[in-house]
JSON list of C-alpha atoms in Angstrom, two decimals:
[
{"chain": "A", "resi": 1, "resn": "LEU", "atom": "CA", "xyz": [157.18, 234.07, -0.31]},
{"chain": "A", "resi": 2, "resn": "TYR", "atom": "CA", "xyz": [158.52, 232.47, -3.45]},
{"chain": "A", "resi": 3, "resn": "LEU", "atom": "CA", "xyz": [160.23, 229.64, -1.48]},
{"chain": "A", "resi": 4, "resn": "ASP", "atom": "CA", "xyz": [156.95, 229.19, 0.34]},
{"chain": "A", "resi": 5, "resn": "GLY", "atom": "CA", "xyz": [154.90, 228.91, -2.61]},
{"chain": "A", "resi": 6, "resn": "LEU", "atom": "CA", "xyz": [157.37, 226.49, -4.31]},
{"chain": "A", "resi": 7, "resn": "LEU", "atom": "CA", "xyz": [157.36, 224.24, -1.30]},
{"chain": "A", "resi": 8, "resn": "LYS", "atom": "CA", "xyz": [153.59, 224.09, -0.79]},
{"chain": "A", "resi": 9, "resn": "ASN", "atom": "CA", "xyz": [153.05, 223.27, -4.53]},
{"chain": "A", "resi": 10, "resn": "SER", "atom": "CA", "xyz": [155.69, 220.47, -4.32]},
{"chain": "A", "resi": 11, "resn": "GLU", "atom": "CA", "xyz": [154.36, 216.93, -4.15]},
{"chain": "A", "resi": 12, "resn": "HIS", "atom": "CA", "xyz": [157.53, 215.50, -3.41]},
{"chain": "A", "resi": 13, "resn": "VAL", "atom": "CA", "xyz": [159.18, 217.78, -0.74]},
{"chain": "A", "resi": 14, "resn": "THR", "atom": "CA", "xyz": [158.42, 217.57, 3.00]},
{"chain": "A", "resi": 15, "resn": "PHE", "atom": "CA", "xyz": [159.29, 220.79, 5.07]},
{"chain": "A", "resi": 16, "resn": "GLU", "atom": "CA", "xyz": [158.81, 222.70, 8.30]},
{"chain": "A", "resi": 17, "resn": "ARG", "atom": "CA", "xyz": [158.73, 226.24, 8.79]},
{"chain": "A", "resi": 18, "resn": "ASN", "atom": "CA", "xyz": [159.83, 228.00, 11.93]},
{"chain": "A", "resi": 19, "resn": "GLY", "atom": "CA", "xyz": [158.03, 230.67, 13.74]},
{"chain": "A", "resi": 20, "resn": "HIS", "atom": "CA", "xyz": [159.89, 233.55, 12.18]},
{"chain": "A", "resi": 21, "resn": "PHE", "atom": "CA", "xyz": [159.36, 232.25, 8.58]},
{"chain": "A", "resi": 22, "resn": "LYS", "atom": "CA", "xyz": [155.60, 231.82, 9.43]},
{"chain": "A", "resi": 23, "resn": "SER", "atom": "CA", "xyz": [155.28, 235.25, 10.78]},
{"chain": "A", "resi": 24, "resn": "LEU", "atom": "CA", "xyz": [157.25, 236.70, 7.83]},
{"chain": "A", "resi": 25, "resn": "ILE", "atom": "CA", "xyz": [155.00, 235.19, 5.48]},
{"chain": "A", "resi": 26, "resn": "ARG", "atom": "CA", "xyz": [151.63, 235.99, 7.26]},
{"chain": "A", "resi": 27, "resn": "ASN", "atom": "CA", "xyz": [152.56, 239.60, 7.73]},
{"chain": "A", "resi": 28, "resn": "MET", "atom": "CA", "xyz": [153.69, 240.02, 4.13]},
{"chain": "A", "resi": 29, "resn": "LYS", "atom": "CA", "xyz": [150.49, 238.53, 3.02]},
{"chain": "A", "resi": 30, "resn": "ALA", "atom": "CA", "xyz": [148.22, 240.19, 5.17]},
{"chain": "A", "resi": 31, "resn": "ILE", "atom": "CA", "xyz": [148.89, 243.95, 4.78]},
{"chain": "A", "resi": 32, "resn": "ASP", "atom": "CA", "xyz": [145.48, 244.98, 5.65]},
{"chain": "A", "resi": 33, "resn": "ASP", "atom": "CA", "xyz": [145.66, 243.41, 9.08]},
{"chain": "A", "resi": 34, "resn": "SER", "atom": "CA", "xyz": [149.00, 245.08, 9.92]},
{"chain": "A", "resi": 35, "resn": "ASP", "atom": "CA", "xyz": [149.33, 246.73, 13.30]},
{"chain": "A", "resi": 36, "resn": "VAL", "atom": "CA", "xyz": [151.24, 249.63, 11.91]},
{"chain": "A", "resi": 37, "resn": "SER", "atom": "CA", "xyz": [149.27, 252.90, 12.44]},
{"chain": "A", "resi": 38, "resn": "VAL", "atom": "CA", "xyz": [149.05, 255.77, 10.05]},
{"chain": "A", "resi": 39, "resn": "PRO", "atom": "CA", "xyz": [150.27, 258.86, 11.57]},
{"chain": "A", "resi": 40, "resn": "GLU", "atom": "CA", "xyz": [147.34, 260.48, 13.45]},
{"chain": "A", "resi": 41, "resn": "SER", "atom": "CA", "xyz": [147.60, 263.80, 11.63]},
{"chain": "A", "resi": 42, "resn": "LEU", "atom": "CA", "xyz": [146.95, 262.01, 8.27]},
{"chain": "A", "resi": 43, "resn": "ASN", "atom": "CA", "xyz": [144.49, 259.51, 9.40]},
{"chain": "A", "resi": 44, "resn": "ARG", "atom": "CA", "xyz": [141.45, 261.53, 8.17]},
{"chain": "A", "resi": 45, "resn": "ILE", "atom": "CA", "xyz": [143.06, 262.67, 5.11]},
{"chain": "A", "resi": 46, "resn": "MET", "atom": "CA", "xyz": [144.45, 259.51, 3.50]},
{"chain": "A", "resi": 47, "resn": "ARG", "atom": "CA", "xyz": [142.04, 257.28, 1.71]},
{"chain": "A", "resi": 48, "resn": "GLU", "atom": "CA", "xyz": [141.79, 253.56, 2.53]},
{"chain": "A", "resi": 49, "resn": "TYR", "atom": "CA", "xyz": [144.01, 252.48, -0.46]},
{"chain": "A", "resi": 50, "resn": "GLN", "atom": "CA", "xyz": [146.67, 254.89, 0.54]},
{"chain": "A", "resi": 51, "resn": "LYS", "atom": "CA", "xyz": [146.63, 253.63, 4.03]},
{"chain": "A", "resi": 52, "resn": "ASP", "atom": "CA", "xyz": [147.20, 250.24, 2.39]},
{"chain": "A", "resi": 53, "resn": "GLY", "atom": "CA", "xyz": [150.13, 251.77, 0.49]},
{"chain": "A", "resi": 54, "resn": "PHE", "atom": "CA", "xyz": [151.52, 252.98, 3.71]},
{"chain": "A", "resi": 55, "resn": "ARG", "atom": "CA", "xyz": [151.21, 249.67, 5.57]},
{"chain": "A", "resi": 56, "resn": "TRP", "atom": "CA", "xyz": [152.85, 247.96, 2.61]},
{"chain": "A", "resi": 57, "resn": "LEU", "atom": "CA", "xyz": [155.82, 250.38, 2.78]},
{"chain": "A", "resi": 58, "resn": "ALA", "atom": "CA", "xyz": [156.13, 250.00, 6.60]},
{"chain": "A", "resi": 59, "resn": "THR", "atom": "CA", "xyz": [155.84, 246.11, 6.25]},
{"chain": "A", "resi": 60, "resn": "MET", "atom": "CA", "xyz": [158.78, 246.11, 3.60]},
{"chain": "A", "resi": 61, "resn": "ASP", "atom": "CA", "xyz": [160.75, 248.56, 5.80]},
{"chain": "A", "resi": 62, "resn": "SER", "atom": "CA", "xyz": [160.40, 246.57, 8.95]},
{"chain": "A", "resi": 63, "resn": "TYR", "atom": "CA", "xyz": [161.83, 243.26, 7.09]},
{"chain": "A", "resi": 64, "resn": "GLY", "atom": "CA", "xyz": [164.73, 245.19, 5.59]},
{"chain": "A", "resi": 65, "resn": "PHE", "atom": "CA", "xyz": [163.20, 244.99, 1.92]},
{"chain": "A", "resi": 66, "resn": "GLY", "atom": "CA", "xyz": [162.95, 247.61, -1.04]},
{"chain": "A", "resi": 67, "resn": "GLY", "atom": "CA", "xyz": [160.01, 247.86, -3.27]},
{"chain": "A", "resi": 68, "resn": "ILE", "atom": "CA", "xyz": [158.22, 249.45, -6.11]},
{"chain": "A", "resi": 69, "resn": "LEU", "atom": "CA", "xyz": [155.21, 251.41, -5.23]},
{"chain": "A", "resi": 70, "resn": "ALA", "atom": "CA", "xyz": [153.50, 251.27, -8.72]},
{"chain": "A", "resi": 71, "resn": "ASP", "atom": "CA", "xyz": [150.11, 253.02, -8.35]},
{"chain": "A", "resi": 72, "resn": "ASP", "atom": "CA", "xyz": [148.99, 254.95, -11.33]},
{"chain": "A", "resi": 73, "resn": "MET", "atom": "CA", "xyz": [149.68, 258.57, -11.51]},
{"chain": "A", "resi": 74, "resn": "GLY", "atom": "CA", "xyz": [147.64, 260.92, -9.26]},
{"chain": "A", "resi": 75, "resn": "LEU", "atom": "CA", "xyz": [146.59, 258.21, -6.84]},
{"chain": "A", "resi": 76, "resn": "GLY", "atom": "CA", "xyz": [148.93, 259.39, -4.11]},
{"chain": "A", "resi": 77, "resn": "LYS", "atom": "CA", "xyz": [152.25, 257.65, -3.96]},
{"chain": "A", "resi": 78, "resn": "THR", "atom": "CA", "xyz": [153.91, 260.90, -2.83]},
{"chain": "A", "resi": 79, "resn": "LEU", "atom": "CA", "xyz": [151.58, 261.11, 0.25]},
{"chain": "A", "resi": 80, "resn": "GLU", "atom": "CA", "xyz": [152.04, 257.39, 1.06]},
{"chain": "A", "resi": 81, "resn": "MET", "atom": "CA", "xyz": [155.73, 257.77, 1.18]},
{"chain": "A", "resi": 82, "resn": "ILE", "atom": "CA", "xyz": [155.70, 260.80, 3.10]},
{"chain": "A", "resi": 83, "resn": "SER", "atom": "CA", "xyz": [153.54, 259.20, 5.64]},
{"chain": "A", "resi": 84, "resn": "LEU", "atom": "CA", "xyz": [156.23, 256.47, 6.15]},
{"chain": "A", "resi": 85, "resn": "LEU", "atom": "CA", "xyz": [158.84, 259.11, 6.72]},
{"chain": "A", "resi": 86, "resn": "LEU", "atom": "CA", "xyz": [156.42, 261.09, 9.18]},
{"chain": "A", "resi": 87, "resn": "SER", "atom": "CA", "xyz": [155.85, 257.83, 11.17]},
{"chain": "A", "resi": 88, "resn": "LYS", "atom": "CA", "xyz": [159.32, 257.26, 11.52]},
{"chain": "A", "resi": 89, "resn": "LYS", "atom": "CA", "xyz": [159.98, 260.99, 12.68]},
{"chain": "A", "resi": 90, "resn": "GLU", "atom": "CA", "xyz": [157.10, 260.71, 15.26]},
{"chain": "A", "resi": 91, "resn": "ARG", "atom": "CA", "xyz": [158.59, 257.58, 16.82]},
{"chain": "A", "resi": 92, "resn": "GLY", "atom": "CA", "xyz": [162.03, 259.20, 17.22]},
{"chain": "A", "resi": 93, "resn": "GLU", "atom": "CA", "xyz": [163.58, 257.12, 14.66]},
{"chain": "A", "resi": 94, "resn": "ASP", "atom": "CA", "xyz": [166.07, 257.82, 11.74]},
{"chain": "A", "resi": 95, "resn": "CYS", "atom": "CA", "xyz": [163.92, 259.01, 8.83]},
{"chain": "A", "resi": 96, "resn": "SER", "atom": "CA", "xyz": [166.81, 260.77, 6.88]},
{"chain": "A", "resi": 97, "resn": "ALA", "atom": "CA", "xyz": [165.73, 260.51, 3.17]},
{"chain": "A", "resi": 98, "resn": "LEU", "atom": "CA", "xyz": [167.14, 261.48, -0.21]},
{"chain": "A", "resi": 99, "resn": "VAL", "atom": "CA", "xyz": [164.30, 261.89, -2.71]},
{"chain": "A", "resi": 100, "resn": "VAL", "atom": "CA", "xyz": [165.40, 262.02, -6.35]},
{"chain": "A", "resi": 101, "resn": "SER", "atom": "CA", "xyz": [162.73, 263.18, -9.02]},
{"chain": "A", "resi": 102, "resn": "PRO", "atom": "CA", "xyz": [162.21, 264.64, -12.19]},
{"chain": "A", "resi": 103, "resn": "ALA", "atom": "CA", "xyz": [163.16, 268.35, -12.00]},
{"chain": "A", "resi": 104, "resn": "SER", "atom": "CA", "xyz": [159.62, 269.38, -12.63]},
{"chain": "A", "resi": 105, "resn": "LEU", "atom": "CA", "xyz": [158.66, 267.58, -9.35]},
{"chain": "A", "resi": 106, "resn": "VAL", "atom": "CA", "xyz": [161.21, 268.70, -6.89]},
{"chain": "A", "resi": 107, "resn": "LEU", "atom": "CA", "xyz": [159.33, 271.66, -5.81]},
{"chain": "A", "resi": 108, "resn": "ASN", "atom": "CA", "xyz": [156.11, 269.57, -5.60]},
{"chain": "A", "resi": 109, "resn": "TRP", "atom": "CA", "xyz": [157.60, 267.00, -3.16]},
{"chain": "A", "resi": 110, "resn": "GLN", "atom": "CA", "xyz": [158.67, 270.20, -1.04]},
{"chain": "A", "resi": 111, "resn": "ASN", "atom": "CA", "xyz": [155.15, 271.58, -1.11]},
{"chain": "A", "resi": 112, "resn": "GLU", "atom": "CA", "xyz": [153.57, 268.10, -0.40]},
{"chain": "A", "resi": 113, "resn": "ILE", "atom": "CA", "xyz": [155.87, 267.59, 2.64]},
{"chain": "A", "resi": 114, "resn": "GLN", "atom": "CA", "xyz": [155.15, 271.13, 4.03]},
{"chain": "A", "resi": 115, "resn": "LYS", "atom": "CA", "xyz": [151.73, 270.54, 3.67]},
{"chain": "A", "resi": 116, "resn": "PHE", "atom": "CA", "xyz": [151.07, 266.99, 4.99]},
{"chain": "A", "resi": 117, "resn": "ALA", "atom": "CA", "xyz": [154.10, 266.67, 7.38]},
{"chain": "A", "resi": 118, "resn": "PRO", "atom": "CA", "xyz": [155.44, 270.17, 8.45]},
{"chain": "A", "resi": 119, "resn": "SER", "atom": "CA", "xyz": [157.59, 268.58, 11.26]},
{"chain": "A", "resi": 120, "resn": "LEU", "atom": "CA", "xyz": [159.84, 267.21, 8.67]},
{"chain": "A", "resi": 121, "resn": "LYS", "atom": "CA", "xyz": [162.74, 269.51, 7.91]},
{"chain": "A", "resi": 122, "resn": "VAL", "atom": "CA", "xyz": [163.27, 269.67, 4.03]},
{"chain": "A", "resi": 123, "resn": "ALA", "atom": "CA", "xyz": [165.72, 271.08, 1.68]},
{"chain": "A", "resi": 124, "resn": "CYS", "atom": "CA", "xyz": [165.81, 271.12, -2.04]},
{"chain": "A", "resi": 125, "resn": "ILE", "atom": "CA", "xyz": [168.96, 270.81, -3.70]},
{"chain": "A", "resi": 126, "resn": "VAL", "atom": "CA", "xyz": [168.68, 273.29, -6.72]},
{"chain": "A", "resi": 127, "resn": "GLY", "atom": "CA", "xyz": [170.12, 276.50, -7.94]},
{"chain": "A", "resi": 128, "resn": "THR", "atom": "CA", "xyz": [173.52, 277.37, -9.08]},
{"chain": "A", "resi": 129, "resn": "LEU", "atom": "CA", "xyz": [176.59, 275.12, -8.10]},
{"chain": "A", "resi": 130, "resn": "THR", "atom": "CA", "xyz": [177.67, 277.53, -5.50]},
{"chain": "A", "resi": 131, "resn": "GLU", "atom": "CA", "xyz": [174.03, 277.37, -3.90]},
{"chain": "A", "resi": 132, "resn": "ARG", "atom": "CA", "xyz": [173.88, 273.67, -4.32]},
{"chain": "A", "resi": 133, "resn": "LYS", "atom": "CA", "xyz": [177.29, 273.28, -2.59]},
{"chain": "A", "resi": 134, "resn": "ALA", "atom": "CA", "xyz": [176.18, 275.32, 0.52]},
{"chain": "A", "resi": 135, "resn": "LEU", "atom": "CA", "xyz": [173.05, 273.26, 0.72]},
{"chain": "A", "resi": 136, "resn": "LEU", "atom": "CA", "xyz": [174.87, 269.92, 0.45]},
{"chain": "A", "resi": 137, "resn": "GLN", "atom": "CA", "xyz": [177.18, 271.01, 3.24]},
{"chain": "A", "resi": 138, "resn": "GLN", "atom": "CA", "xyz": [174.22, 271.53, 5.62]},
{"chain": "A", "resi": 139, "resn": "MET", "atom": "CA", "xyz": [172.12, 268.40, 4.62]},
{"chain": "A", "resi": 140, "resn": "GLY", "atom": "CA", "xyz": [172.82, 266.69, 7.81]},
{"chain": "A", "resi": 141, "resn": "HIS", "atom": "CA", "xyz": [170.66, 269.19, 9.40]},
{"chain": "A", "resi": 142, "resn": "TYR", "atom": "CA", "xyz": [167.46, 268.09, 7.29]},
{"chain": "A", "resi": 143, "resn": "ASP", "atom": "CA", "xyz": [165.22, 265.17, 7.45]},
{"chain": "A", "resi": 144, "resn": "VAL", "atom": "CA", "xyz": [164.46, 265.02, 3.84]},
{"chain": "A", "resi": 145, "resn": "VAL", "atom": "CA", "xyz": [166.62, 266.18, 0.96]},
{"chain": "A", "resi": 146, "resn": "ILE", "atom": "CA", "xyz": [165.17, 266.46, -2.52]},
{"chain": "A", "resi": 147, "resn": "THR", "atom": "CA", "xyz": [167.04, 266.77, -5.74]},
{"chain": "A", "resi": 148, "resn": "SER", "atom": "CA", "xyz": [166.53, 265.98, -9.47]},
{"chain": "A", "resi": 149, "resn": "TYR", "atom": "CA", "xyz": [168.04, 263.16, -11.48]},
{"chain": "A", "resi": 150, "resn": "ASP", "atom": "CA", "xyz": [170.11, 265.53, -13.62]},
{"chain": "A", "resi": 151, "resn": "LEU", "atom": "CA", "xyz": [171.52, 267.38, -10.45]},
{"chain": "A", "resi": 152, "resn": "LEU", "atom": "CA", "xyz": [172.26, 264.26, -8.51]},
{"chain": "A", "resi": 153, "resn": "LYS", "atom": "CA", "xyz": [174.55, 263.03, -11.33]},
{"chain": "A", "resi": 154, "resn": "ARG", "atom": "CA", "xyz": [176.40, 266.41, -11.41]},
{"chain": "A", "resi": 155, "resn": "ASP", "atom": "CA", "xyz": [176.89, 266.49, -7.62]},
{"chain": "A", "resi": 156, "resn": "ILE", "atom": "CA", "xyz": [177.23, 262.81, -6.89]},
{"chain": "A", "resi": 157, "resn": "ASP", "atom": "CA", "xyz": [180.80, 263.30, -5.48]},
{"chain": "A", "resi": 158, "resn": "ARG", "atom": "CA", "xyz": [179.40, 265.59, -2.65]},
{"chain": "A", "resi": 159, "resn": "TYR", "atom": "CA", "xyz": [177.15, 262.75, -1.53]},
{"chain": "A", "resi": 160, "resn": "GLN", "atom": "CA", "xyz": [179.99, 260.32, -0.95]},
{"chain": "A", "resi": 161, "resn": "GLY", "atom": "CA", "xyz": [180.25, 259.59, 2.93]},
{"chain": "A", "resi": 162, "resn": "LYS", "atom": "CA", "xyz": [176.84, 260.11, 3.51]},
{"chain": "A", "resi": 163, "resn": "VAL", "atom": "CA", "xyz": [174.34, 257.23, 4.58]},
{"chain": "A", "resi": 164, "resn": "PHE", "atom": "CA", "xyz": [170.68, 258.06, 4.26]},
{"chain": "A", "resi": 165, "resn": "ARG", "atom": "CA", "xyz": [168.16, 256.04, 6.01]},
{"chain": "A", "resi": 166, "resn": "TYR", "atom": "CA", "xyz": [165.96, 256.00, 2.76]},
{"chain": "A", "resi": 167, "resn": "HIS", "atom": "CA", "xyz": [166.83, 256.49, -0.70]},
{"chain": "A", "resi": 168, "resn": "ILE", "atom": "CA", "xyz": [163.59, 257.19, -2.74]},
{"chain": "A", "resi": 169, "resn": "LEU", "atom": "CA", "xyz": [163.39, 257.47, -6.45]},
{"chain": "A", "resi": 170, "resn": "ASP", "atom": "CA", "xyz": [160.01, 259.29, -7.84]},
{"chain": "A", "resi": 171, "resn": "GLU", "atom": "CA", "xyz": [159.28, 258.33, -11.52]},
{"chain": "A", "resi": 172, "resn": "ALA", "atom": "CA", "xyz": [161.81, 255.65, -11.47]},
{"chain": "A", "resi": 173, "resn": "GLN", "atom": "CA", "xyz": [161.50, 254.91, -15.15]},
{"chain": "A", "resi": 174, "resn": "TYR", "atom": "CA", "xyz": [164.19, 257.55, -15.29]},
{"chain": "A", "resi": 175, "resn": "ILE", "atom": "CA", "xyz": [166.76, 254.81, -14.49]},
{"chain": "A", "resi": 176, "resn": "LYS", "atom": "CA", "xyz": [165.14, 252.15, -16.99]},
{"chain": "A", "resi": 177, "resn": "ASN", "atom": "CA", "xyz": [168.36, 252.22, -19.05]},
{"chain": "A", "resi": 178, "resn": "GLN", "atom": "CA", "xyz": [171.14, 250.64, -16.79]},
{"chain": "A", "resi": 179, "resn": "GLY", "atom": "CA", "xyz": [174.20, 252.28, -18.64]},
{"chain": "A", "resi": 180, "resn": "THR", "atom": "CA", "xyz": [172.98, 255.77, -18.12]},
{"chain": "A", "resi": 181, "resn": "GLN", "atom": "CA", "xyz": [174.55, 258.36, -15.84]},
{"chain": "A", "resi": 182, "resn": "ASN", "atom": "CA", "xyz": [171.06, 258.77, -14.29]},
{"chain": "A", "resi": 183, "resn": "ALA", "atom": "CA", "xyz": [171.10, 255.06, -13.10]},
{"chain": "A", "resi": 184, "resn": "LYS", "atom": "CA", "xyz": [174.81, 254.96, -12.04]},
{"chain": "A", "resi": 185, "resn": "ALA", "atom": "CA", "xyz": [174.37, 258.00, -9.98]},
{"chain": "A", "resi": 186, "resn": "VAL", "atom": "CA", "xyz": [171.28, 256.89, -7.99]},
{"chain": "A", "resi": 187, "resn": "LYS", "atom": "CA", "xyz": [172.95, 253.52, -7.47]},
{"chain": "A", "resi": 188, "resn": "ALA", "atom": "CA", "xyz": [176.17, 255.23, -6.26]},
{"chain": "A", "resi": 189, "resn": "VAL", "atom": "CA", "xyz": [174.41, 256.95, -3.20]},
{"chain": "A", "resi": 190, "resn": "ARG", "atom": "CA", "xyz": [174.45, 254.84, 0.11]},
{"chain": "A", "resi": 191, "resn": "SER", "atom": "CA", "xyz": [171.43, 254.15, 1.97]},
{"chain": "A", "resi": 192, "resn": "VAL", "atom": "CA", "xyz": [169.79, 251.56, 4.27]},
{"chain": "A", "resi": 193, "resn": "GLN", "atom": "CA", "xyz": [166.46, 251.19, 2.50]},
{"chain": "A", "resi": 194, "resn": "ARG", "atom": "CA", "xyz": [165.49, 251.79, -1.06]},
{"chain": "A", "resi": 195, "resn": "PHE", "atom": "CA", "xyz": [162.02, 252.56, -2.69]},
{"chain": "A", "resi": 196, "resn": "ALA", "atom": "CA", "xyz": [161.05, 253.32, -6.16]},
{"chain": "A", "resi": 197, "resn": "LEU", "atom": "CA", "xyz": [157.84, 255.09, -7.19]},
{"chain": "A", "resi": 198, "resn": "THR", "atom": "CA", "xyz": [156.59, 254.69, -10.77]},
{"chain": "A", "resi": 199, "resn": "GLY", "atom": "CA", "xyz": [153.37, 253.92, -12.38]},
{"chain": "A", "resi": 200, "resn": "THR", "atom": "CA", "xyz": [155.29, 252.21, -15.33]},
{"chain": "A", "resi": 201, "resn": "PRO", "atom": "CA", "xyz": [157.91, 249.81, -13.92]},
{"chain": "A", "resi": 202, "resn": "VAL", "atom": "CA", "xyz": [158.17, 248.43, -17.64]},
{"chain": "A", "resi": 203, "resn": "GLU", "atom": "CA", "xyz": [157.67, 250.79, -20.41]},
{"chain": "A", "resi": 204, "resn": "ASN", "atom": "CA", "xyz": [159.19, 249.09, -23.35]},
{"chain": "A", "resi": 205, "resn": "ARG", "atom": "CA", "xyz": [161.72, 246.33, -22.39]},
{"chain": "A", "resi": 206, "resn": "LEU", "atom": "CA", "xyz": [161.95, 243.80, -19.59]},
{"chain": "A", "resi": 207, "resn": "SER", "atom": "CA", "xyz": [165.48, 244.90, -18.99]},
{"chain": "A", "resi": 208, "resn": "GLU", "atom": "CA", "xyz": [163.89, 248.25, -17.46]},
{"chain": "A", "resi": 209, "resn": "LEU", "atom": "CA", "xyz": [162.57, 245.95, -14.56]},
{"chain": "A", "resi": 210, "resn": "TRP", "atom": "CA", "xyz": [165.95, 244.64, -13.94]},
{"chain": "A", "resi": 211, "resn": "SER", "atom": "CA", "xyz": [167.49, 247.97, -13.72]},
{"chain": "A", "resi": 212, "resn": "ILE", "atom": "CA", "xyz": [164.96, 249.30, -11.13]},
{"chain": "A", "resi": 213, "resn": "PHE", "atom": "CA", "xyz": [165.44, 246.07, -8.99]},
{"chain": "A", "resi": 214, "resn": "ASP", "atom": "CA", "xyz": [169.19, 246.43, -9.47]},
{"chain": "A", "resi": 215, "resn": "PHE", "atom": "CA", "xyz": [168.75, 249.82, -7.56]},
{"chain": "A", "resi": 216, "resn": "LEU", "atom": "CA", "xyz": [166.39, 248.47, -4.93]},
{"chain": "A", "resi": 217, "resn": "MET", "atom": "CA", "xyz": [168.10, 245.07, -4.10]},
{"chain": "A", "resi": 218, "resn": "PRO", "atom": "CA", "xyz": [171.17, 244.34, -6.21]},
{"chain": "A", "resi": 219, "resn": "SER", "atom": "CA", "xyz": [171.62, 240.81, -7.27]},
{"chain": "A", "resi": 220, "resn": "TYR", "atom": "CA", "xyz": [167.98, 239.94, -6.39]},
{"chain": "A", "resi": 221, "resn": "LEU", "atom": "CA", "xyz": [167.50, 239.43, -10.14]},
{"chain": "A", "resi": 222, "resn": "TYR", "atom": "CA", "xyz": [170.92, 238.40, -10.58]},
{"chain": "A", "resi": 223, "resn": "SER", "atom": "CA", "xyz": [173.40, 240.01, -13.04]},
{"chain": "A", "resi": 224, "resn": "TYR", "atom": "CA", "xyz": [171.74, 241.35, -16.03]},
{"chain": "A", "resi": 225, "resn": "LYS", "atom": "CA", "xyz": [173.49, 238.61, -18.20]},
{"chain": "A", "resi": 226, "resn": "ARG", "atom": "CA", "xyz": [171.87, 235.83, -16.21]},
{"chain": "A", "resi": 227, "resn": "PHE", "atom": "CA", "xyz": [168.42, 237.69, -16.10]},
{"chain": "A", "resi": 228, "resn": "LYS", "atom": "CA", "xyz": [168.52, 237.89, -19.61]},
{"chain": "A", "resi": 229, "resn": "ASP", "atom": "CA", "xyz": [169.49, 234.40, -20.15]},
{"chain": "A", "resi": 230, "resn": "LEU", "atom": "CA", "xyz": [167.00, 233.05, -17.45]},
{"chain": "A", "resi": 231, "resn": "TYR", "atom": "CA", "xyz": [164.04, 235.17, -18.21]},
{"chain": "A", "resi": 232, "resn": "GLU", "atom": "CA", "xyz": [164.17, 238.05, -20.79]},
{"chain": "A", "resi": 233, "resn": "THR", "atom": "CA", "xyz": [165.16, 236.32, -24.02]},
{"chain": "A", "resi": 234, "resn": "ASP", "atom": "CA", "xyz": [162.49, 233.35, -23.81]},
{"chain": "A", "resi": 235, "resn": "ILE", "atom": "CA", "xyz": [159.72, 235.70, -22.37]},
{"chain": "A", "resi": 236, "resn": "VAL", "atom": "CA", "xyz": [160.16, 238.42, -24.98]},
{"chain": "A", "resi": 237, "resn": "LYS", "atom": "CA", "xyz": [161.04, 236.38, -28.02]},
{"chain": "A", "resi": 238, "resn": "ASN", "atom": "CA", "xyz": [159.23, 233.24, -27.39]},
{"chain": "A", "resi": 239, "resn": "GLY", "atom": "CA", "xyz": [156.26, 234.21, -25.28]},
{"chain": "A", "resi": 240, "resn": "ASP", "atom": "CA", "xyz": [157.30, 231.74, -22.51]},
{"chain": "A", "resi": 241, "resn": "LYS", "atom": "CA", "xyz": [154.51, 231.81, -20.09]},
{"chain": "A", "resi": 242, "resn": "LYS", "atom": "CA", "xyz": [155.97, 229.56, -17.52]},
{"chain": "A", "resi": 243, "resn": "LYS", "atom": "CA", "xyz": [159.05, 231.89, -17.08]},
{"chain": "A", "resi": 244, "resn": "SER", "atom": "CA", "xyz": [156.75, 234.87, -17.15]},
{"chain": "A", "resi": 245, "resn": "GLU", "atom": "CA", "xyz": [154.77, 233.32, -14.29]},
{"chain": "A", "resi": 246, "resn": "LYS", "atom": "CA", "xyz": [157.94, 232.45, -12.36]},
{"chain": "A", "resi": 247, "resn": "LEU", "atom": "CA", "xyz": [159.37, 236.06, -12.78]},
{"chain": "A", "resi": 248, "resn": "SER", "atom": "CA", "xyz": [156.16, 237.51, -11.56]},
{"chain": "A", "resi": 249, "resn": "ARG", "atom": "CA", "xyz": [156.17, 235.29, -8.45]},
{"chain": "A", "resi": 250, "resn": "GLN", "atom": "CA", "xyz": [159.71, 236.35, -7.88]},
{"chain": "A", "resi": 251, "resn": "ILE", "atom": "CA", "xyz": [158.93, 240.14, -7.91]},
{"chain": "A", "resi": 252, "resn": "SER", "atom": "CA", "xyz": [155.31, 240.34, -6.81]},
{"chain": "A", "resi": 253, "resn": "PRO", "atom": "CA", "xyz": [156.16, 240.61, -3.19]},
{"chain": "A", "resi": 254, "resn": "PHE", "atom": "CA", "xyz": [158.14, 243.65, -3.64]},
{"chain": "A", "resi": 255, "resn": "MET", "atom": "CA", "xyz": [155.74, 245.51, -5.93]}
]
C-alpha cells in the first residue's frame, strides 16, 4: 500500500502492477466489500463496525500480516478477535491461539469465549506453579490458551517448542517499553500470526509504537536505532510533519 501510493504520486516513474499486486491493494482498501462471512452464530449479535473489525482481521490474516486493532475500550475488540478464531474453527482450520492479557482480564476472555463461541476449547493458565505446569502440559488439547503478562514471563520456558497459529496481546500497551520482561517474553513465543489489541498504541512516546510493531512484524519498522534516527527524533523534537505523514502511511494499513 505504501509502495502503491508512492508510485502513484510520483511524476517521474512509470510502472505496471501485476494481478496479484492489484488484488492485494484492492482487498486491503475495500474491507467493507470482503467476501469473508461472519460466523452465522454471531451475525445477529455483532454490530456493523464489529463486523468490519472481523473482516479487517480476516484480510490481514489471509495475507499473512499482523495488525493493531485499536478501537476504544468497550467497543468489542475481544468479540471481533473471537469471531476470527471461531470462523477458523468452523472451517476446520488451525485456530490455536495464545491470548496474553492483564491478569484482571484473563477470566473475562474465558467468559466471552464461552458465551459467544462455546465450540472453542479454552484454558486459563492461572493458579499455583504446580497447577500451571499441569495445564501447560495439556495445552495442546485446547483451541485457546489464556494467560497474563506476569505469568507468561514466569512460565516462558514451558512455551518453548510450541507454535501457535495466533498470538494475541490484549491491552498491548503492556509491552510499550521494549526492554521489559513483559516485552521480551511475548516476543519469545513462536506463532504464525500476531495481533495486538489496544485503544492506546501510543500513550507517551513514539517508541511505544515501535515496540508493538516489533512484536507484530519484527523489522518492519527497522531496528529501534534506525527508527529513532529516521522518524522519532525529528517527529518528537522538531515536529517534522513530512516524516510524521510518512510514518502514518507506513503503519496505517496495519492499524
